[in-house]
Amino acid sequence: MKTPKTAFVCSECEYRSLKWMGRCPSCGAWNTLEETLIEPETPTVKVTAAAGGGANKPVLLDDYDMPDYMRFETGYRELDRVLGGGLVYGSVVLLSGEPGIGKSTLLMQISGVLGQNKKVLYVSGEESCGQLKLRAGRLGVHSDKLYLLTETNMDAILARCDELKPDVLIVDSIQTVSTDRYTSAPGSITQVRECALACITKAKNEGLSVILVGHVNKEGGISGPKMLEHMVDAVFCFEGERRQSYRIIRAIKNRFGSTNEIGVFEMTDAGLEQVDNPSETLMSDRPRGVSGACAVCVMEGTRPLIAEVQALVTQTAFAVPRRTANGIDYNRMCLIIAVLEKRLGLKFYQNDVYLNVTGGLRLDEPSADLGIALALISGITDRVLPDDLIAVGEIGLAGECRAVSHFDYRVKEAARLGFGKIICPQKNEKKLTAKTTATLCGVSTLYDTLKLLNKQTKE
């Protein structure tokens, strides 16, 4: 009997090598080559057009009858917002996140709501039915249409689907299931790809909505081949700090909706609860009369979100000052500090700088630059900004304040939360069309911002 052949396959690009290497010569990733059994190739029969092969034929765009993609709500408005209005029949959704972030909790709560009207099959390859029952009891989930299955064989899962005919299939997780057609271990590139393809085929042929849970690797990406993200219809990432209560679900890919929307949840003893007004929740514990704090307004899809940026600037005791950023890109922070040093002459090189965004949020939009700059100026000068002041604007390397998009929505949200003074670029101030009770303070450069800040602090 011949011994099975093995090869080392890259988990990122599926490059194959007969020997192990520390770095993949194809994609350049480190420590991604994993030993995998080489499956024997089965001969395929080539079907030619003369033999009558090829059932699919090209159709005219105008003559094609568009199928009716029906949606159904999950019972959670924050999740439906990210989905684009709800789950689509025949769609496959991939949900990823760090261990312990709350993926299984969210799916169990969704199953309880969907199980009131639709038949749901919850497949777990990591927990027993007893453990799932305990979680359901803790979350208060009760349904006569929710079926639990502990199985790691994909062929058996599909057979149970044929028996039950569920409307929704949840697989937790795709890295734990495998098929008997291949001898490689569960979680390998071949097994993940083939099991995901089997779920996708089942969903497309029968109109079954499938939710797959994906593990993440130490770099933060989804484990398995990159092809997995291309195969599914939507990829969602469940983010947040496990030590903090807030969780954010963000769309990385969505064929049936926008990828700019986010959903905000709060982890409680009774499970995940929706945060309908995240701006008000994030600003509820804001300190008063403290320097180094400034409110900013960023856009997450169609939703304006107000958060607080805190800056702590202290004299350094080291030859090289320390820089720490939490919730803000480190390079962006260094860029803003360099602009403030060059254009305003502030001596940050003599101080340690610590930046933080409250609530565990991450601000990636450039419109938060002006608020970050004001927080840094307030921190180094120890001047307290007015409690009703908020800043919106992008900063260039020349120290200019550039206009931002969706300014009307930002002004309405700031006025709704009681902010009376809005520092913004002059271009946005001139083009504002919405009526507001807040006072707009247009600035064109950081020098104008500093003069305005001096005036505001004196008042």
XYZ file of N, CA and C in Angstrom, residues 98-251:
462
model
N -13.120 37.745 17.227
C -12.188 37.186 18.193
C -12.879 36.178 19.099
N -12.127 35.249 19.685
C -12.749 34.309 20.635
C -13.334 35.044 21.837
N -14.543 34.668 22.213
C -15.194 35.253 23.365
C -15.832 36.601 23.125
N -15.917 37.049 21.878
C -16.469 38.371 21.587
C -17.990 38.352 21.634
N -18.603 37.163 21.455
C -20.062 37.059 21.531
C -20.725 36.569 20.266
N -20.008 35.877 19.394
C -20.604 35.397 18.140
C -21.706 34.380 18.399
N -21.402 33.370 19.228
C -22.395 32.338 19.514
C -23.582 32.906 20.282
N -23.334 33.868 21.148
C -24.430 34.510 21.879
C -25.372 35.230 20.926
N -24.795 35.979 19.990
C -25.612 36.697 19.017
C -26.425 35.735 18.161
N -25.809 34.661 17.707
C -26.508 33.718 16.841
C -27.611 32.979 17.585
N -27.387 32.678 18.865
C -28.436 32.014 19.636
C -29.631 32.937 19.837
N -29.365 34.223 20.093
C -30.469 35.173 20.238
C -31.223 35.351 18.925
N -30.485 35.402 17.807
C -31.141 35.511 16.503
C -31.976 34.270 16.221
N -31.450 33.110 16.578
C -32.187 31.862 16.349
C -33.483 31.837 17.132
N -33.453 32.392 18.365
C -34.669 32.424 19.157
C -35.750 33.284 18.533
N -35.358 34.408 17.930
C -36.343 35.290 17.289
C -36.833 34.688 15.984
N -35.898 34.192 15.164
C -36.300 33.601 13.886
C -37.113 32.330 14.083
N -36.833 31.627 15.193
C -37.551 30.380 15.451
C -39.006 30.546 15.801
N -39.472 31.777 15.957
C -40.894 31.992 16.221
C -41.746 31.769 14.976
N -41.172 32.063 13.816
C -41.941 31.952 12.572
C -41.297 31.028 11.546
N -39.991 30.792 11.668
C -39.280 30.001 10.672
C -38.557 28.851 11.341
N -38.269 27.834 10.549
C -37.568 26.662 11.050
C -36.063 26.904 10.959
N -35.371 26.774 12.091
C -33.945 27.080 12.189
C -33.207 25.825 12.637
N -32.107 25.528 11.964
C -31.220 24.426 12.355
C -29.895 25.013 12.789
N -29.582 24.878 14.081
C -28.340 25.399 14.654
C -27.368 24.235 14.807
N -26.318 24.256 14.002
C -25.314 23.195 14.012
C -24.072 23.706 14.722
N -23.614 22.960 15.713
C -22.419 23.338 16.469
C -21.417 22.203 16.412
N -20.208 22.539 16.028
C -19.125 21.566 16.047
C -18.193 21.758 17.216
N -18.533 22.674 18.112
C -17.670 23.005 19.244
C -18.318 22.714 20.590
N -19.663 22.691 20.636
C -20.368 22.501 21.894
C -21.370 21.368 21.773
N -21.748 20.826 22.939
C -22.760 19.778 22.981
C -24.144 20.403 23.055
N -25.164 19.585 22.882
C -26.532 20.083 22.969
C -26.838 20.594 24.372
N -26.231 19.973 25.392
C -26.423 20.448 26.749
C -25.873 21.843 26.961
N -24.699 22.108 26.410
C -24.118 23.443 26.524
C -24.957 24.475 25.767
N -25.458 24.102 24.600
C -26.319 25.014 23.851
C -27.618 25.281 24.590
N -28.159 24.249 25.258
C -29.384 24.422 26.032
C -29.153 25.354 27.220
N -27.983 25.246 27.865
C -27.667 26.138 28.977
C -27.582 27.586 28.506
N -26.935 27.825 27.356
C -26.847 29.186 26.839
C -28.232 29.718 26.477
N -29.036 28.868 25.859
C -30.383 29.301 25.493
C -31.200 29.659 26.731
N -31.047 28.884 27.800
C -31.769 29.204 29.018
C -31.296 30.496 29.655
N -29.989 30.745 29.608
C -29.456 31.988 30.177
C -29.927 33.195 29.382
N -30.067 33.035 28.073
C -30.489 34.134 27.220
C -32.007 34.244 27.102
N -32.726 33.303 27.692
C -34.177 33.337 27.600
C -34.713 32.977 26.237
N -34.030 32.066 25.538
C -34.438 31.655 24.189
C -35.320 30.422 24.291
N -36.542 30.520 23.772
C -37.481 29.403 23.743
C -38.164 29.404 22.380
N -38.168 28.263 21.720
C -38.777 28.169 20.401
C -39.084 26.710 20.091
N -40.226 26.485 19.451
C -40.598 25.137 19.044
C -40.188 24.826 17.614
N -39.467 25.790 16.974
C -38.975 25.563 15.616
C -37.457 25.675 15.525
N -36.785 25.683 16.669
C -35.329 25.763 16.712
C -34.769 24.385 17.024
N -34.007 23.839 16.090
C -33.427 22.516 16.225
C -31.920 22.640 16.463
N -31.405 21.854 17.407
C -29.987 21.835 17.735
C -29.364 20.562 17.195
N -28.164 20.683 16.667
C -27.448 19.529 16.118
C -25.970 19.701 16.391
N -25.369 18.706 17.013
C -23.922 18.697 17.236
C -23.315 17.697 16.265
N -22.685 18.203 15.233
C -22.155 17.367 14.151
C -20.990 18.083 13.502
N -19.970 17.312 13.145
C -18.807 17.865 12.453
C -18.643 17.317 11.049
N -19.553 16.451 10.628
C -19.483 15.874 9.287
C -20.441 16.635 8.382
N -19.929 17.262 7.353
C -20.753 18.083 6.480
C -21.771 17.248 5.722
N -21.418 16.032 5.337
C -22.371 15.183 4.623
C -23.570 14.856 5.504
N -23.316 14.621 6.797
C -24.415 14.339 7.717
C -25.264 15.585 7.956
N -24.633 16.755 7.995
C -25.381 18.005 8.184
C -26.327 18.242 7.019
N -25.830 18.039 5.802
C -26.680 18.231 4.630
C -27.807 17.200 4.587
N -27.533 15.982 5.076
C -28.592 14.968 5.119
C -29.685 15.370 6.099
N -29.300 15.952 7.248
C -30.305 16.423 8.210
C -31.086 17.603 7.644
N -30.434 18.416 6.840
C -31.151 19.520 6.186
C -32.202 18.999 5.223
N -31.889 17.924 4.527
C -32.866 17.335 3.612
C -34.074 16.786 4.362
N -33.851 16.329 5.596
C -34.955 15.791 6.387
C -35.827 16.898 6.994
N -35.180 17.918 7.571
C -35.914 18.968 8.284
C -36.450 20.060 7.363
N -35.756 20.319 6.247
C -36.108 21.422 5.351
C -36.154 22.756 6.106
N -35.053 23.164 6.745
C -35.083 24.422 7.509
C -35.048 25.634 6.593
N -35.466 26.773 7.156
C -35.381 28.034 6.434
C -34.036 28.713 6.640
N -33.427 28.482 7.806
C -32.143 29.085 8.154
C -31.231 27.999 8.702
N -29.996 27.975 8.219
C -28.977 27.041 8.699
C -27.825 27.835 9.277
N -27.437 27.524 10.509
C -26.315 28.173 11.189
C -25.266 27.122 11.478
N -24.044 27.345 11.037
C -22.932 26.415 11.246
C -21.883 27.126 12.085
N -21.642 26.626 13.280
C -20.711 27.220 14.231
C -19.669 26.162 14.625
N -18.532 26.122 13.970
C -18.043 27.049 12.978
C -17.594 26.259 11.749
N -17.274 26.952 10.661
C -16.922 26.285 9.415
C -15.572 25.599 9.530
N -14.720 26.035 10.477
C -13.403 25.415 10.647
C -13.455 24.084 11.379
N -14.603 23.739 11.968
C -14.699 22.490 12.734
C -15.362 21.364 11.957
N -15.946 21.655 10.812
C -16.632 20.620 10.041
C -15.715 20.127 8.926
N -16.001 18.921 8.460
C -15.185 18.302 7.409
C -16.059 17.354 6.616
N -15.541 16.928 5.481
C -16.239 15.983 4.623
C -15.377 14.742 4.438
N -16.042 13.592 4.261
C -15.326 12.325 4.122
C -14.654 12.177 2.766
N -14.955 13.053 1.829
C -14.351 12.945 0.503
C -12.879 13.309 0.507
N -12.426 13.960 1.588
C -11.032 14.352 1.681
C -10.494 13.891 3.031
N -9.232 13.527 3.036
C -8.614 12.957 4.237
C -7.898 13.999 5.079
N -7.836 15.224 4.649
C -7.157 16.251 5.422
C -7.957 16.585 6.678
N -7.291 17.213 7.639
C -7.899 17.498 8.930
C -8.896 18.647 8.824
N -9.878 18.702 9.726
C -10.806 19.853 9.735
C -10.058 21.160 9.976
N -10.473 22.186 9.272
C -9.812 23.474 9.370
C -8.750 23.704 8.330
N -8.385 22.668 7.581
C -7.400 22.838 6.519
C -8.022 23.584 5.348
N -7.175 24.000 4.432
C -7.646 24.793 3.300
C -8.664 24.017 2.465
N -8.362 22.752 2.220
C -9.258 21.944 1.390
C -10.601 21.740 2.061
N -10.592 21.404 3.347
C -11.838 21.135 4.054
C -12.702 22.386 4.175
N -12.092 23.516 4.514
C -12.862 24.755 4.647
C -13.484 25.147 3.319
N -12.712 25.044 2.253
C -13.215 25.426 0.938
C -14.365 24.521 0.493
N -14.184 23.224 0.630
C -15.192 22.288 0.142
C -16.457 22.325 0.999
N -16.316 22.454 2.319
C -17.500 22.517 3.179
C -18.280 23.806 2.938
N -17.558 24.912 2.751
C -18.237 26.176 2.445
C -18.934 26.094 1.091
N -18.302 25.457 0.111
C -18.910 25.306 -1.212
C -20.170 24.452 -1.144
N -20.142 23.430 -0.286
C -21.342 22.595 -0.134
C -22.497 23.398 0.454
N -22.216 24.251 1.439
C -23.264 25.098 2.025
C -23.783 26.109 1.009
N -22.882 26.678 0.218
C -23.294 27.660 -0.782
C -24.178 27.011 -1.846
N -23.789 25.827 -2.293
C -24.591 25.120 -3.285
C -25.973 24.793 -2.741
N -26.023 24.375 -1.480
C -27.305 24.065 -0.852
C -28.178 25.312 -0.761
N -27.563 26.441 -0.402
C -28.324 27.683 -0.260
C -28.864 28.171 -1.599
N -28.049 28.130 -2.633
C -28.466 28.648 -3.933
C -29.519 27.762 -4.592
N -29.413 26.466 -4.408
C -30.348 25.559 -5.067
C -31.707 25.501 -4.384
N -31.740 25.669 -3.059
C -32.978 25.486 -2.308
C -33.483 26.754 -1.642
N -32.806 27.884 -1.825
C -33.251 29.123 -1.202
C -33.062 29.156 0.292
N -32.095 28.415 0.793
C -31.817 28.326 2.227
C -30.865 29.439 2.642
N -31.182 30.147 3.713
C -30.291 31.190 4.240
C -29.305 30.546 5.204
N -28.012 30.764 4.953
C -26.954 30.111 5.715
C -26.105 31.171 6.397
N -25.804 30.946 7.671
C -24.884 31.793 8.428
C -23.732 30.915 8.899
N -22.530 31.250 8.471
C -21.323 30.522 8.841
C -20.512 31.349 9.826
N -19.974 30.700 10.834
C -19.087 31.347 11.796
C -17.654 31.009 11.419
N -16.814 32.030 11.319
C -15.411 31.840 10.946
C -14.475 32.246 12.053
N -13.485 31.421 12.309
C -12.451 31.764 13.287
C -11.492 32.789 12.690
N -10.779 33.480 13.540
C -9.764 34.433 13.101
C -8.398 33.937 13.556
N -7.375 34.282 12.776
C -6.019 33.893 13.130
C -5.374 34.963 14.008
N -4.114 34.769 14.337
C -3.438 35.692 15.250
C -3.205 37.063 14.633
N -3.232 37.152 13.298
C -3.101 38.452 12.633
C -4.423 39.209 12.560
N -5.527 38.562 12.930
C -6.828 39.214 12.889
C -7.643 38.888 11.660
N -7.075 38.155 10.689
C -7.821 37.768 9.497
C -8.599 36.491 9.713
N -9.478 36.169 8.774
C -10.292 34.969 8.871
C -9.450 33.762 8.518
N -9.515 32.726 9.361
C -8.731 31.520 9.123
C -9.234 30.804 7.878
N -8.309 30.111 7.218
C -8.666 29.404 6.002
C -8.247 30.167 4.768
N -8.625 29.683 3.615
C -8.223 30.344 2.367
C -8.939 31.676 2.173
N -8.268 32.594 1.519
C -8.888 33.882 1.201
C -10.081 33.705 0.275
N -10.076 32.601 -0.441
C -11.179 32.305 -1.349
C -12.515 32.217 -0.616
N -12.477 31.878 0.683
C -13.710 31.753 1.451
C -14.488 33.061 1.471
N -13.789 34.188 1.602
C -14.455 35.481 1.620
C -15.024 35.843 0.256
N -14.403 35.350 -0.805
C -14.917 35.615 -2.151
C -16.141 34.757 -2.465
N -16.234 33.591 -1.864
C -17.304 32.662 -2.189
C -18.635 33.087 -1.575
N -18.623 33.605 -0.350
C -19.876 33.925 0.346
C -20.429 35.252 -0.153
N -21.685 35.524 0.220
C -22.350 36.754 -0.214
C -22.019 37.941 0.678
N -21.782 37.707 1.951
C -21.525 38.803 2.881
C -20.525 38.336 3.929
N -19.652 39.240 4.325
C -18.658 38.980 5.364
C -18.820 40.053 6.430
N -19.128 39.637 7.652
C -19.301 40.555 8.770
C -18.240 40.277 9.820
N -17.782 41.344 10.441
C -16.769 41.240 11.496
C -17.370 41.760 12.795
N -17.287 40.963 13.830
C -17.781 41.332 15.159
C -16.601 41.857 15.956
N -16.613 43.162 16.255
C -15.467 43.812 16.869
C -15.802 44.267 18.282
N -14.744 44.587 19.027
C -14.912 45.120 20.372
C -13.877 44.541 21.313
N -13.707 45.201 22.428
C -12.819 44.732 23.472
C -13.606 43.854 24.435
N -13.047 42.676 24.741
C -13.752 41.776 25.636
C -13.899 42.345 27.040
N -13.009 43.269 27.406
C -13.090 43.872 28.735
C -14.086 45.020 28.778
N -14.591 45.433 27.625
C -15.579 46.489 27.566
C -16.905 45.913 27.096
N -17.972 46.640 27.361
C -19.307 46.092 27.131
C -19.806 46.292 25.701
N -19.256 47.237 24.964
C -19.800 47.552 23.643
C -19.191 46.651 22.571
N -20.040 46.244 21.630
C -19.634 45.425 20.503
C -20.145 46.103 19.225
N -19.374 45.991 18.163
C -19.735 46.577 16.876
C -19.668 45.495 15.812
N -20.719 45.366 15.031
C -20.715 44.461 13.890
C -20.593 45.310 12.635
N -19.587 44.981 11.828
C -19.246 45.796 10.663
C -19.207 44.910 9.421
N -19.714 45.428 8.318
C -19.740 44.688 7.055
C -18.456 44.943 6.281
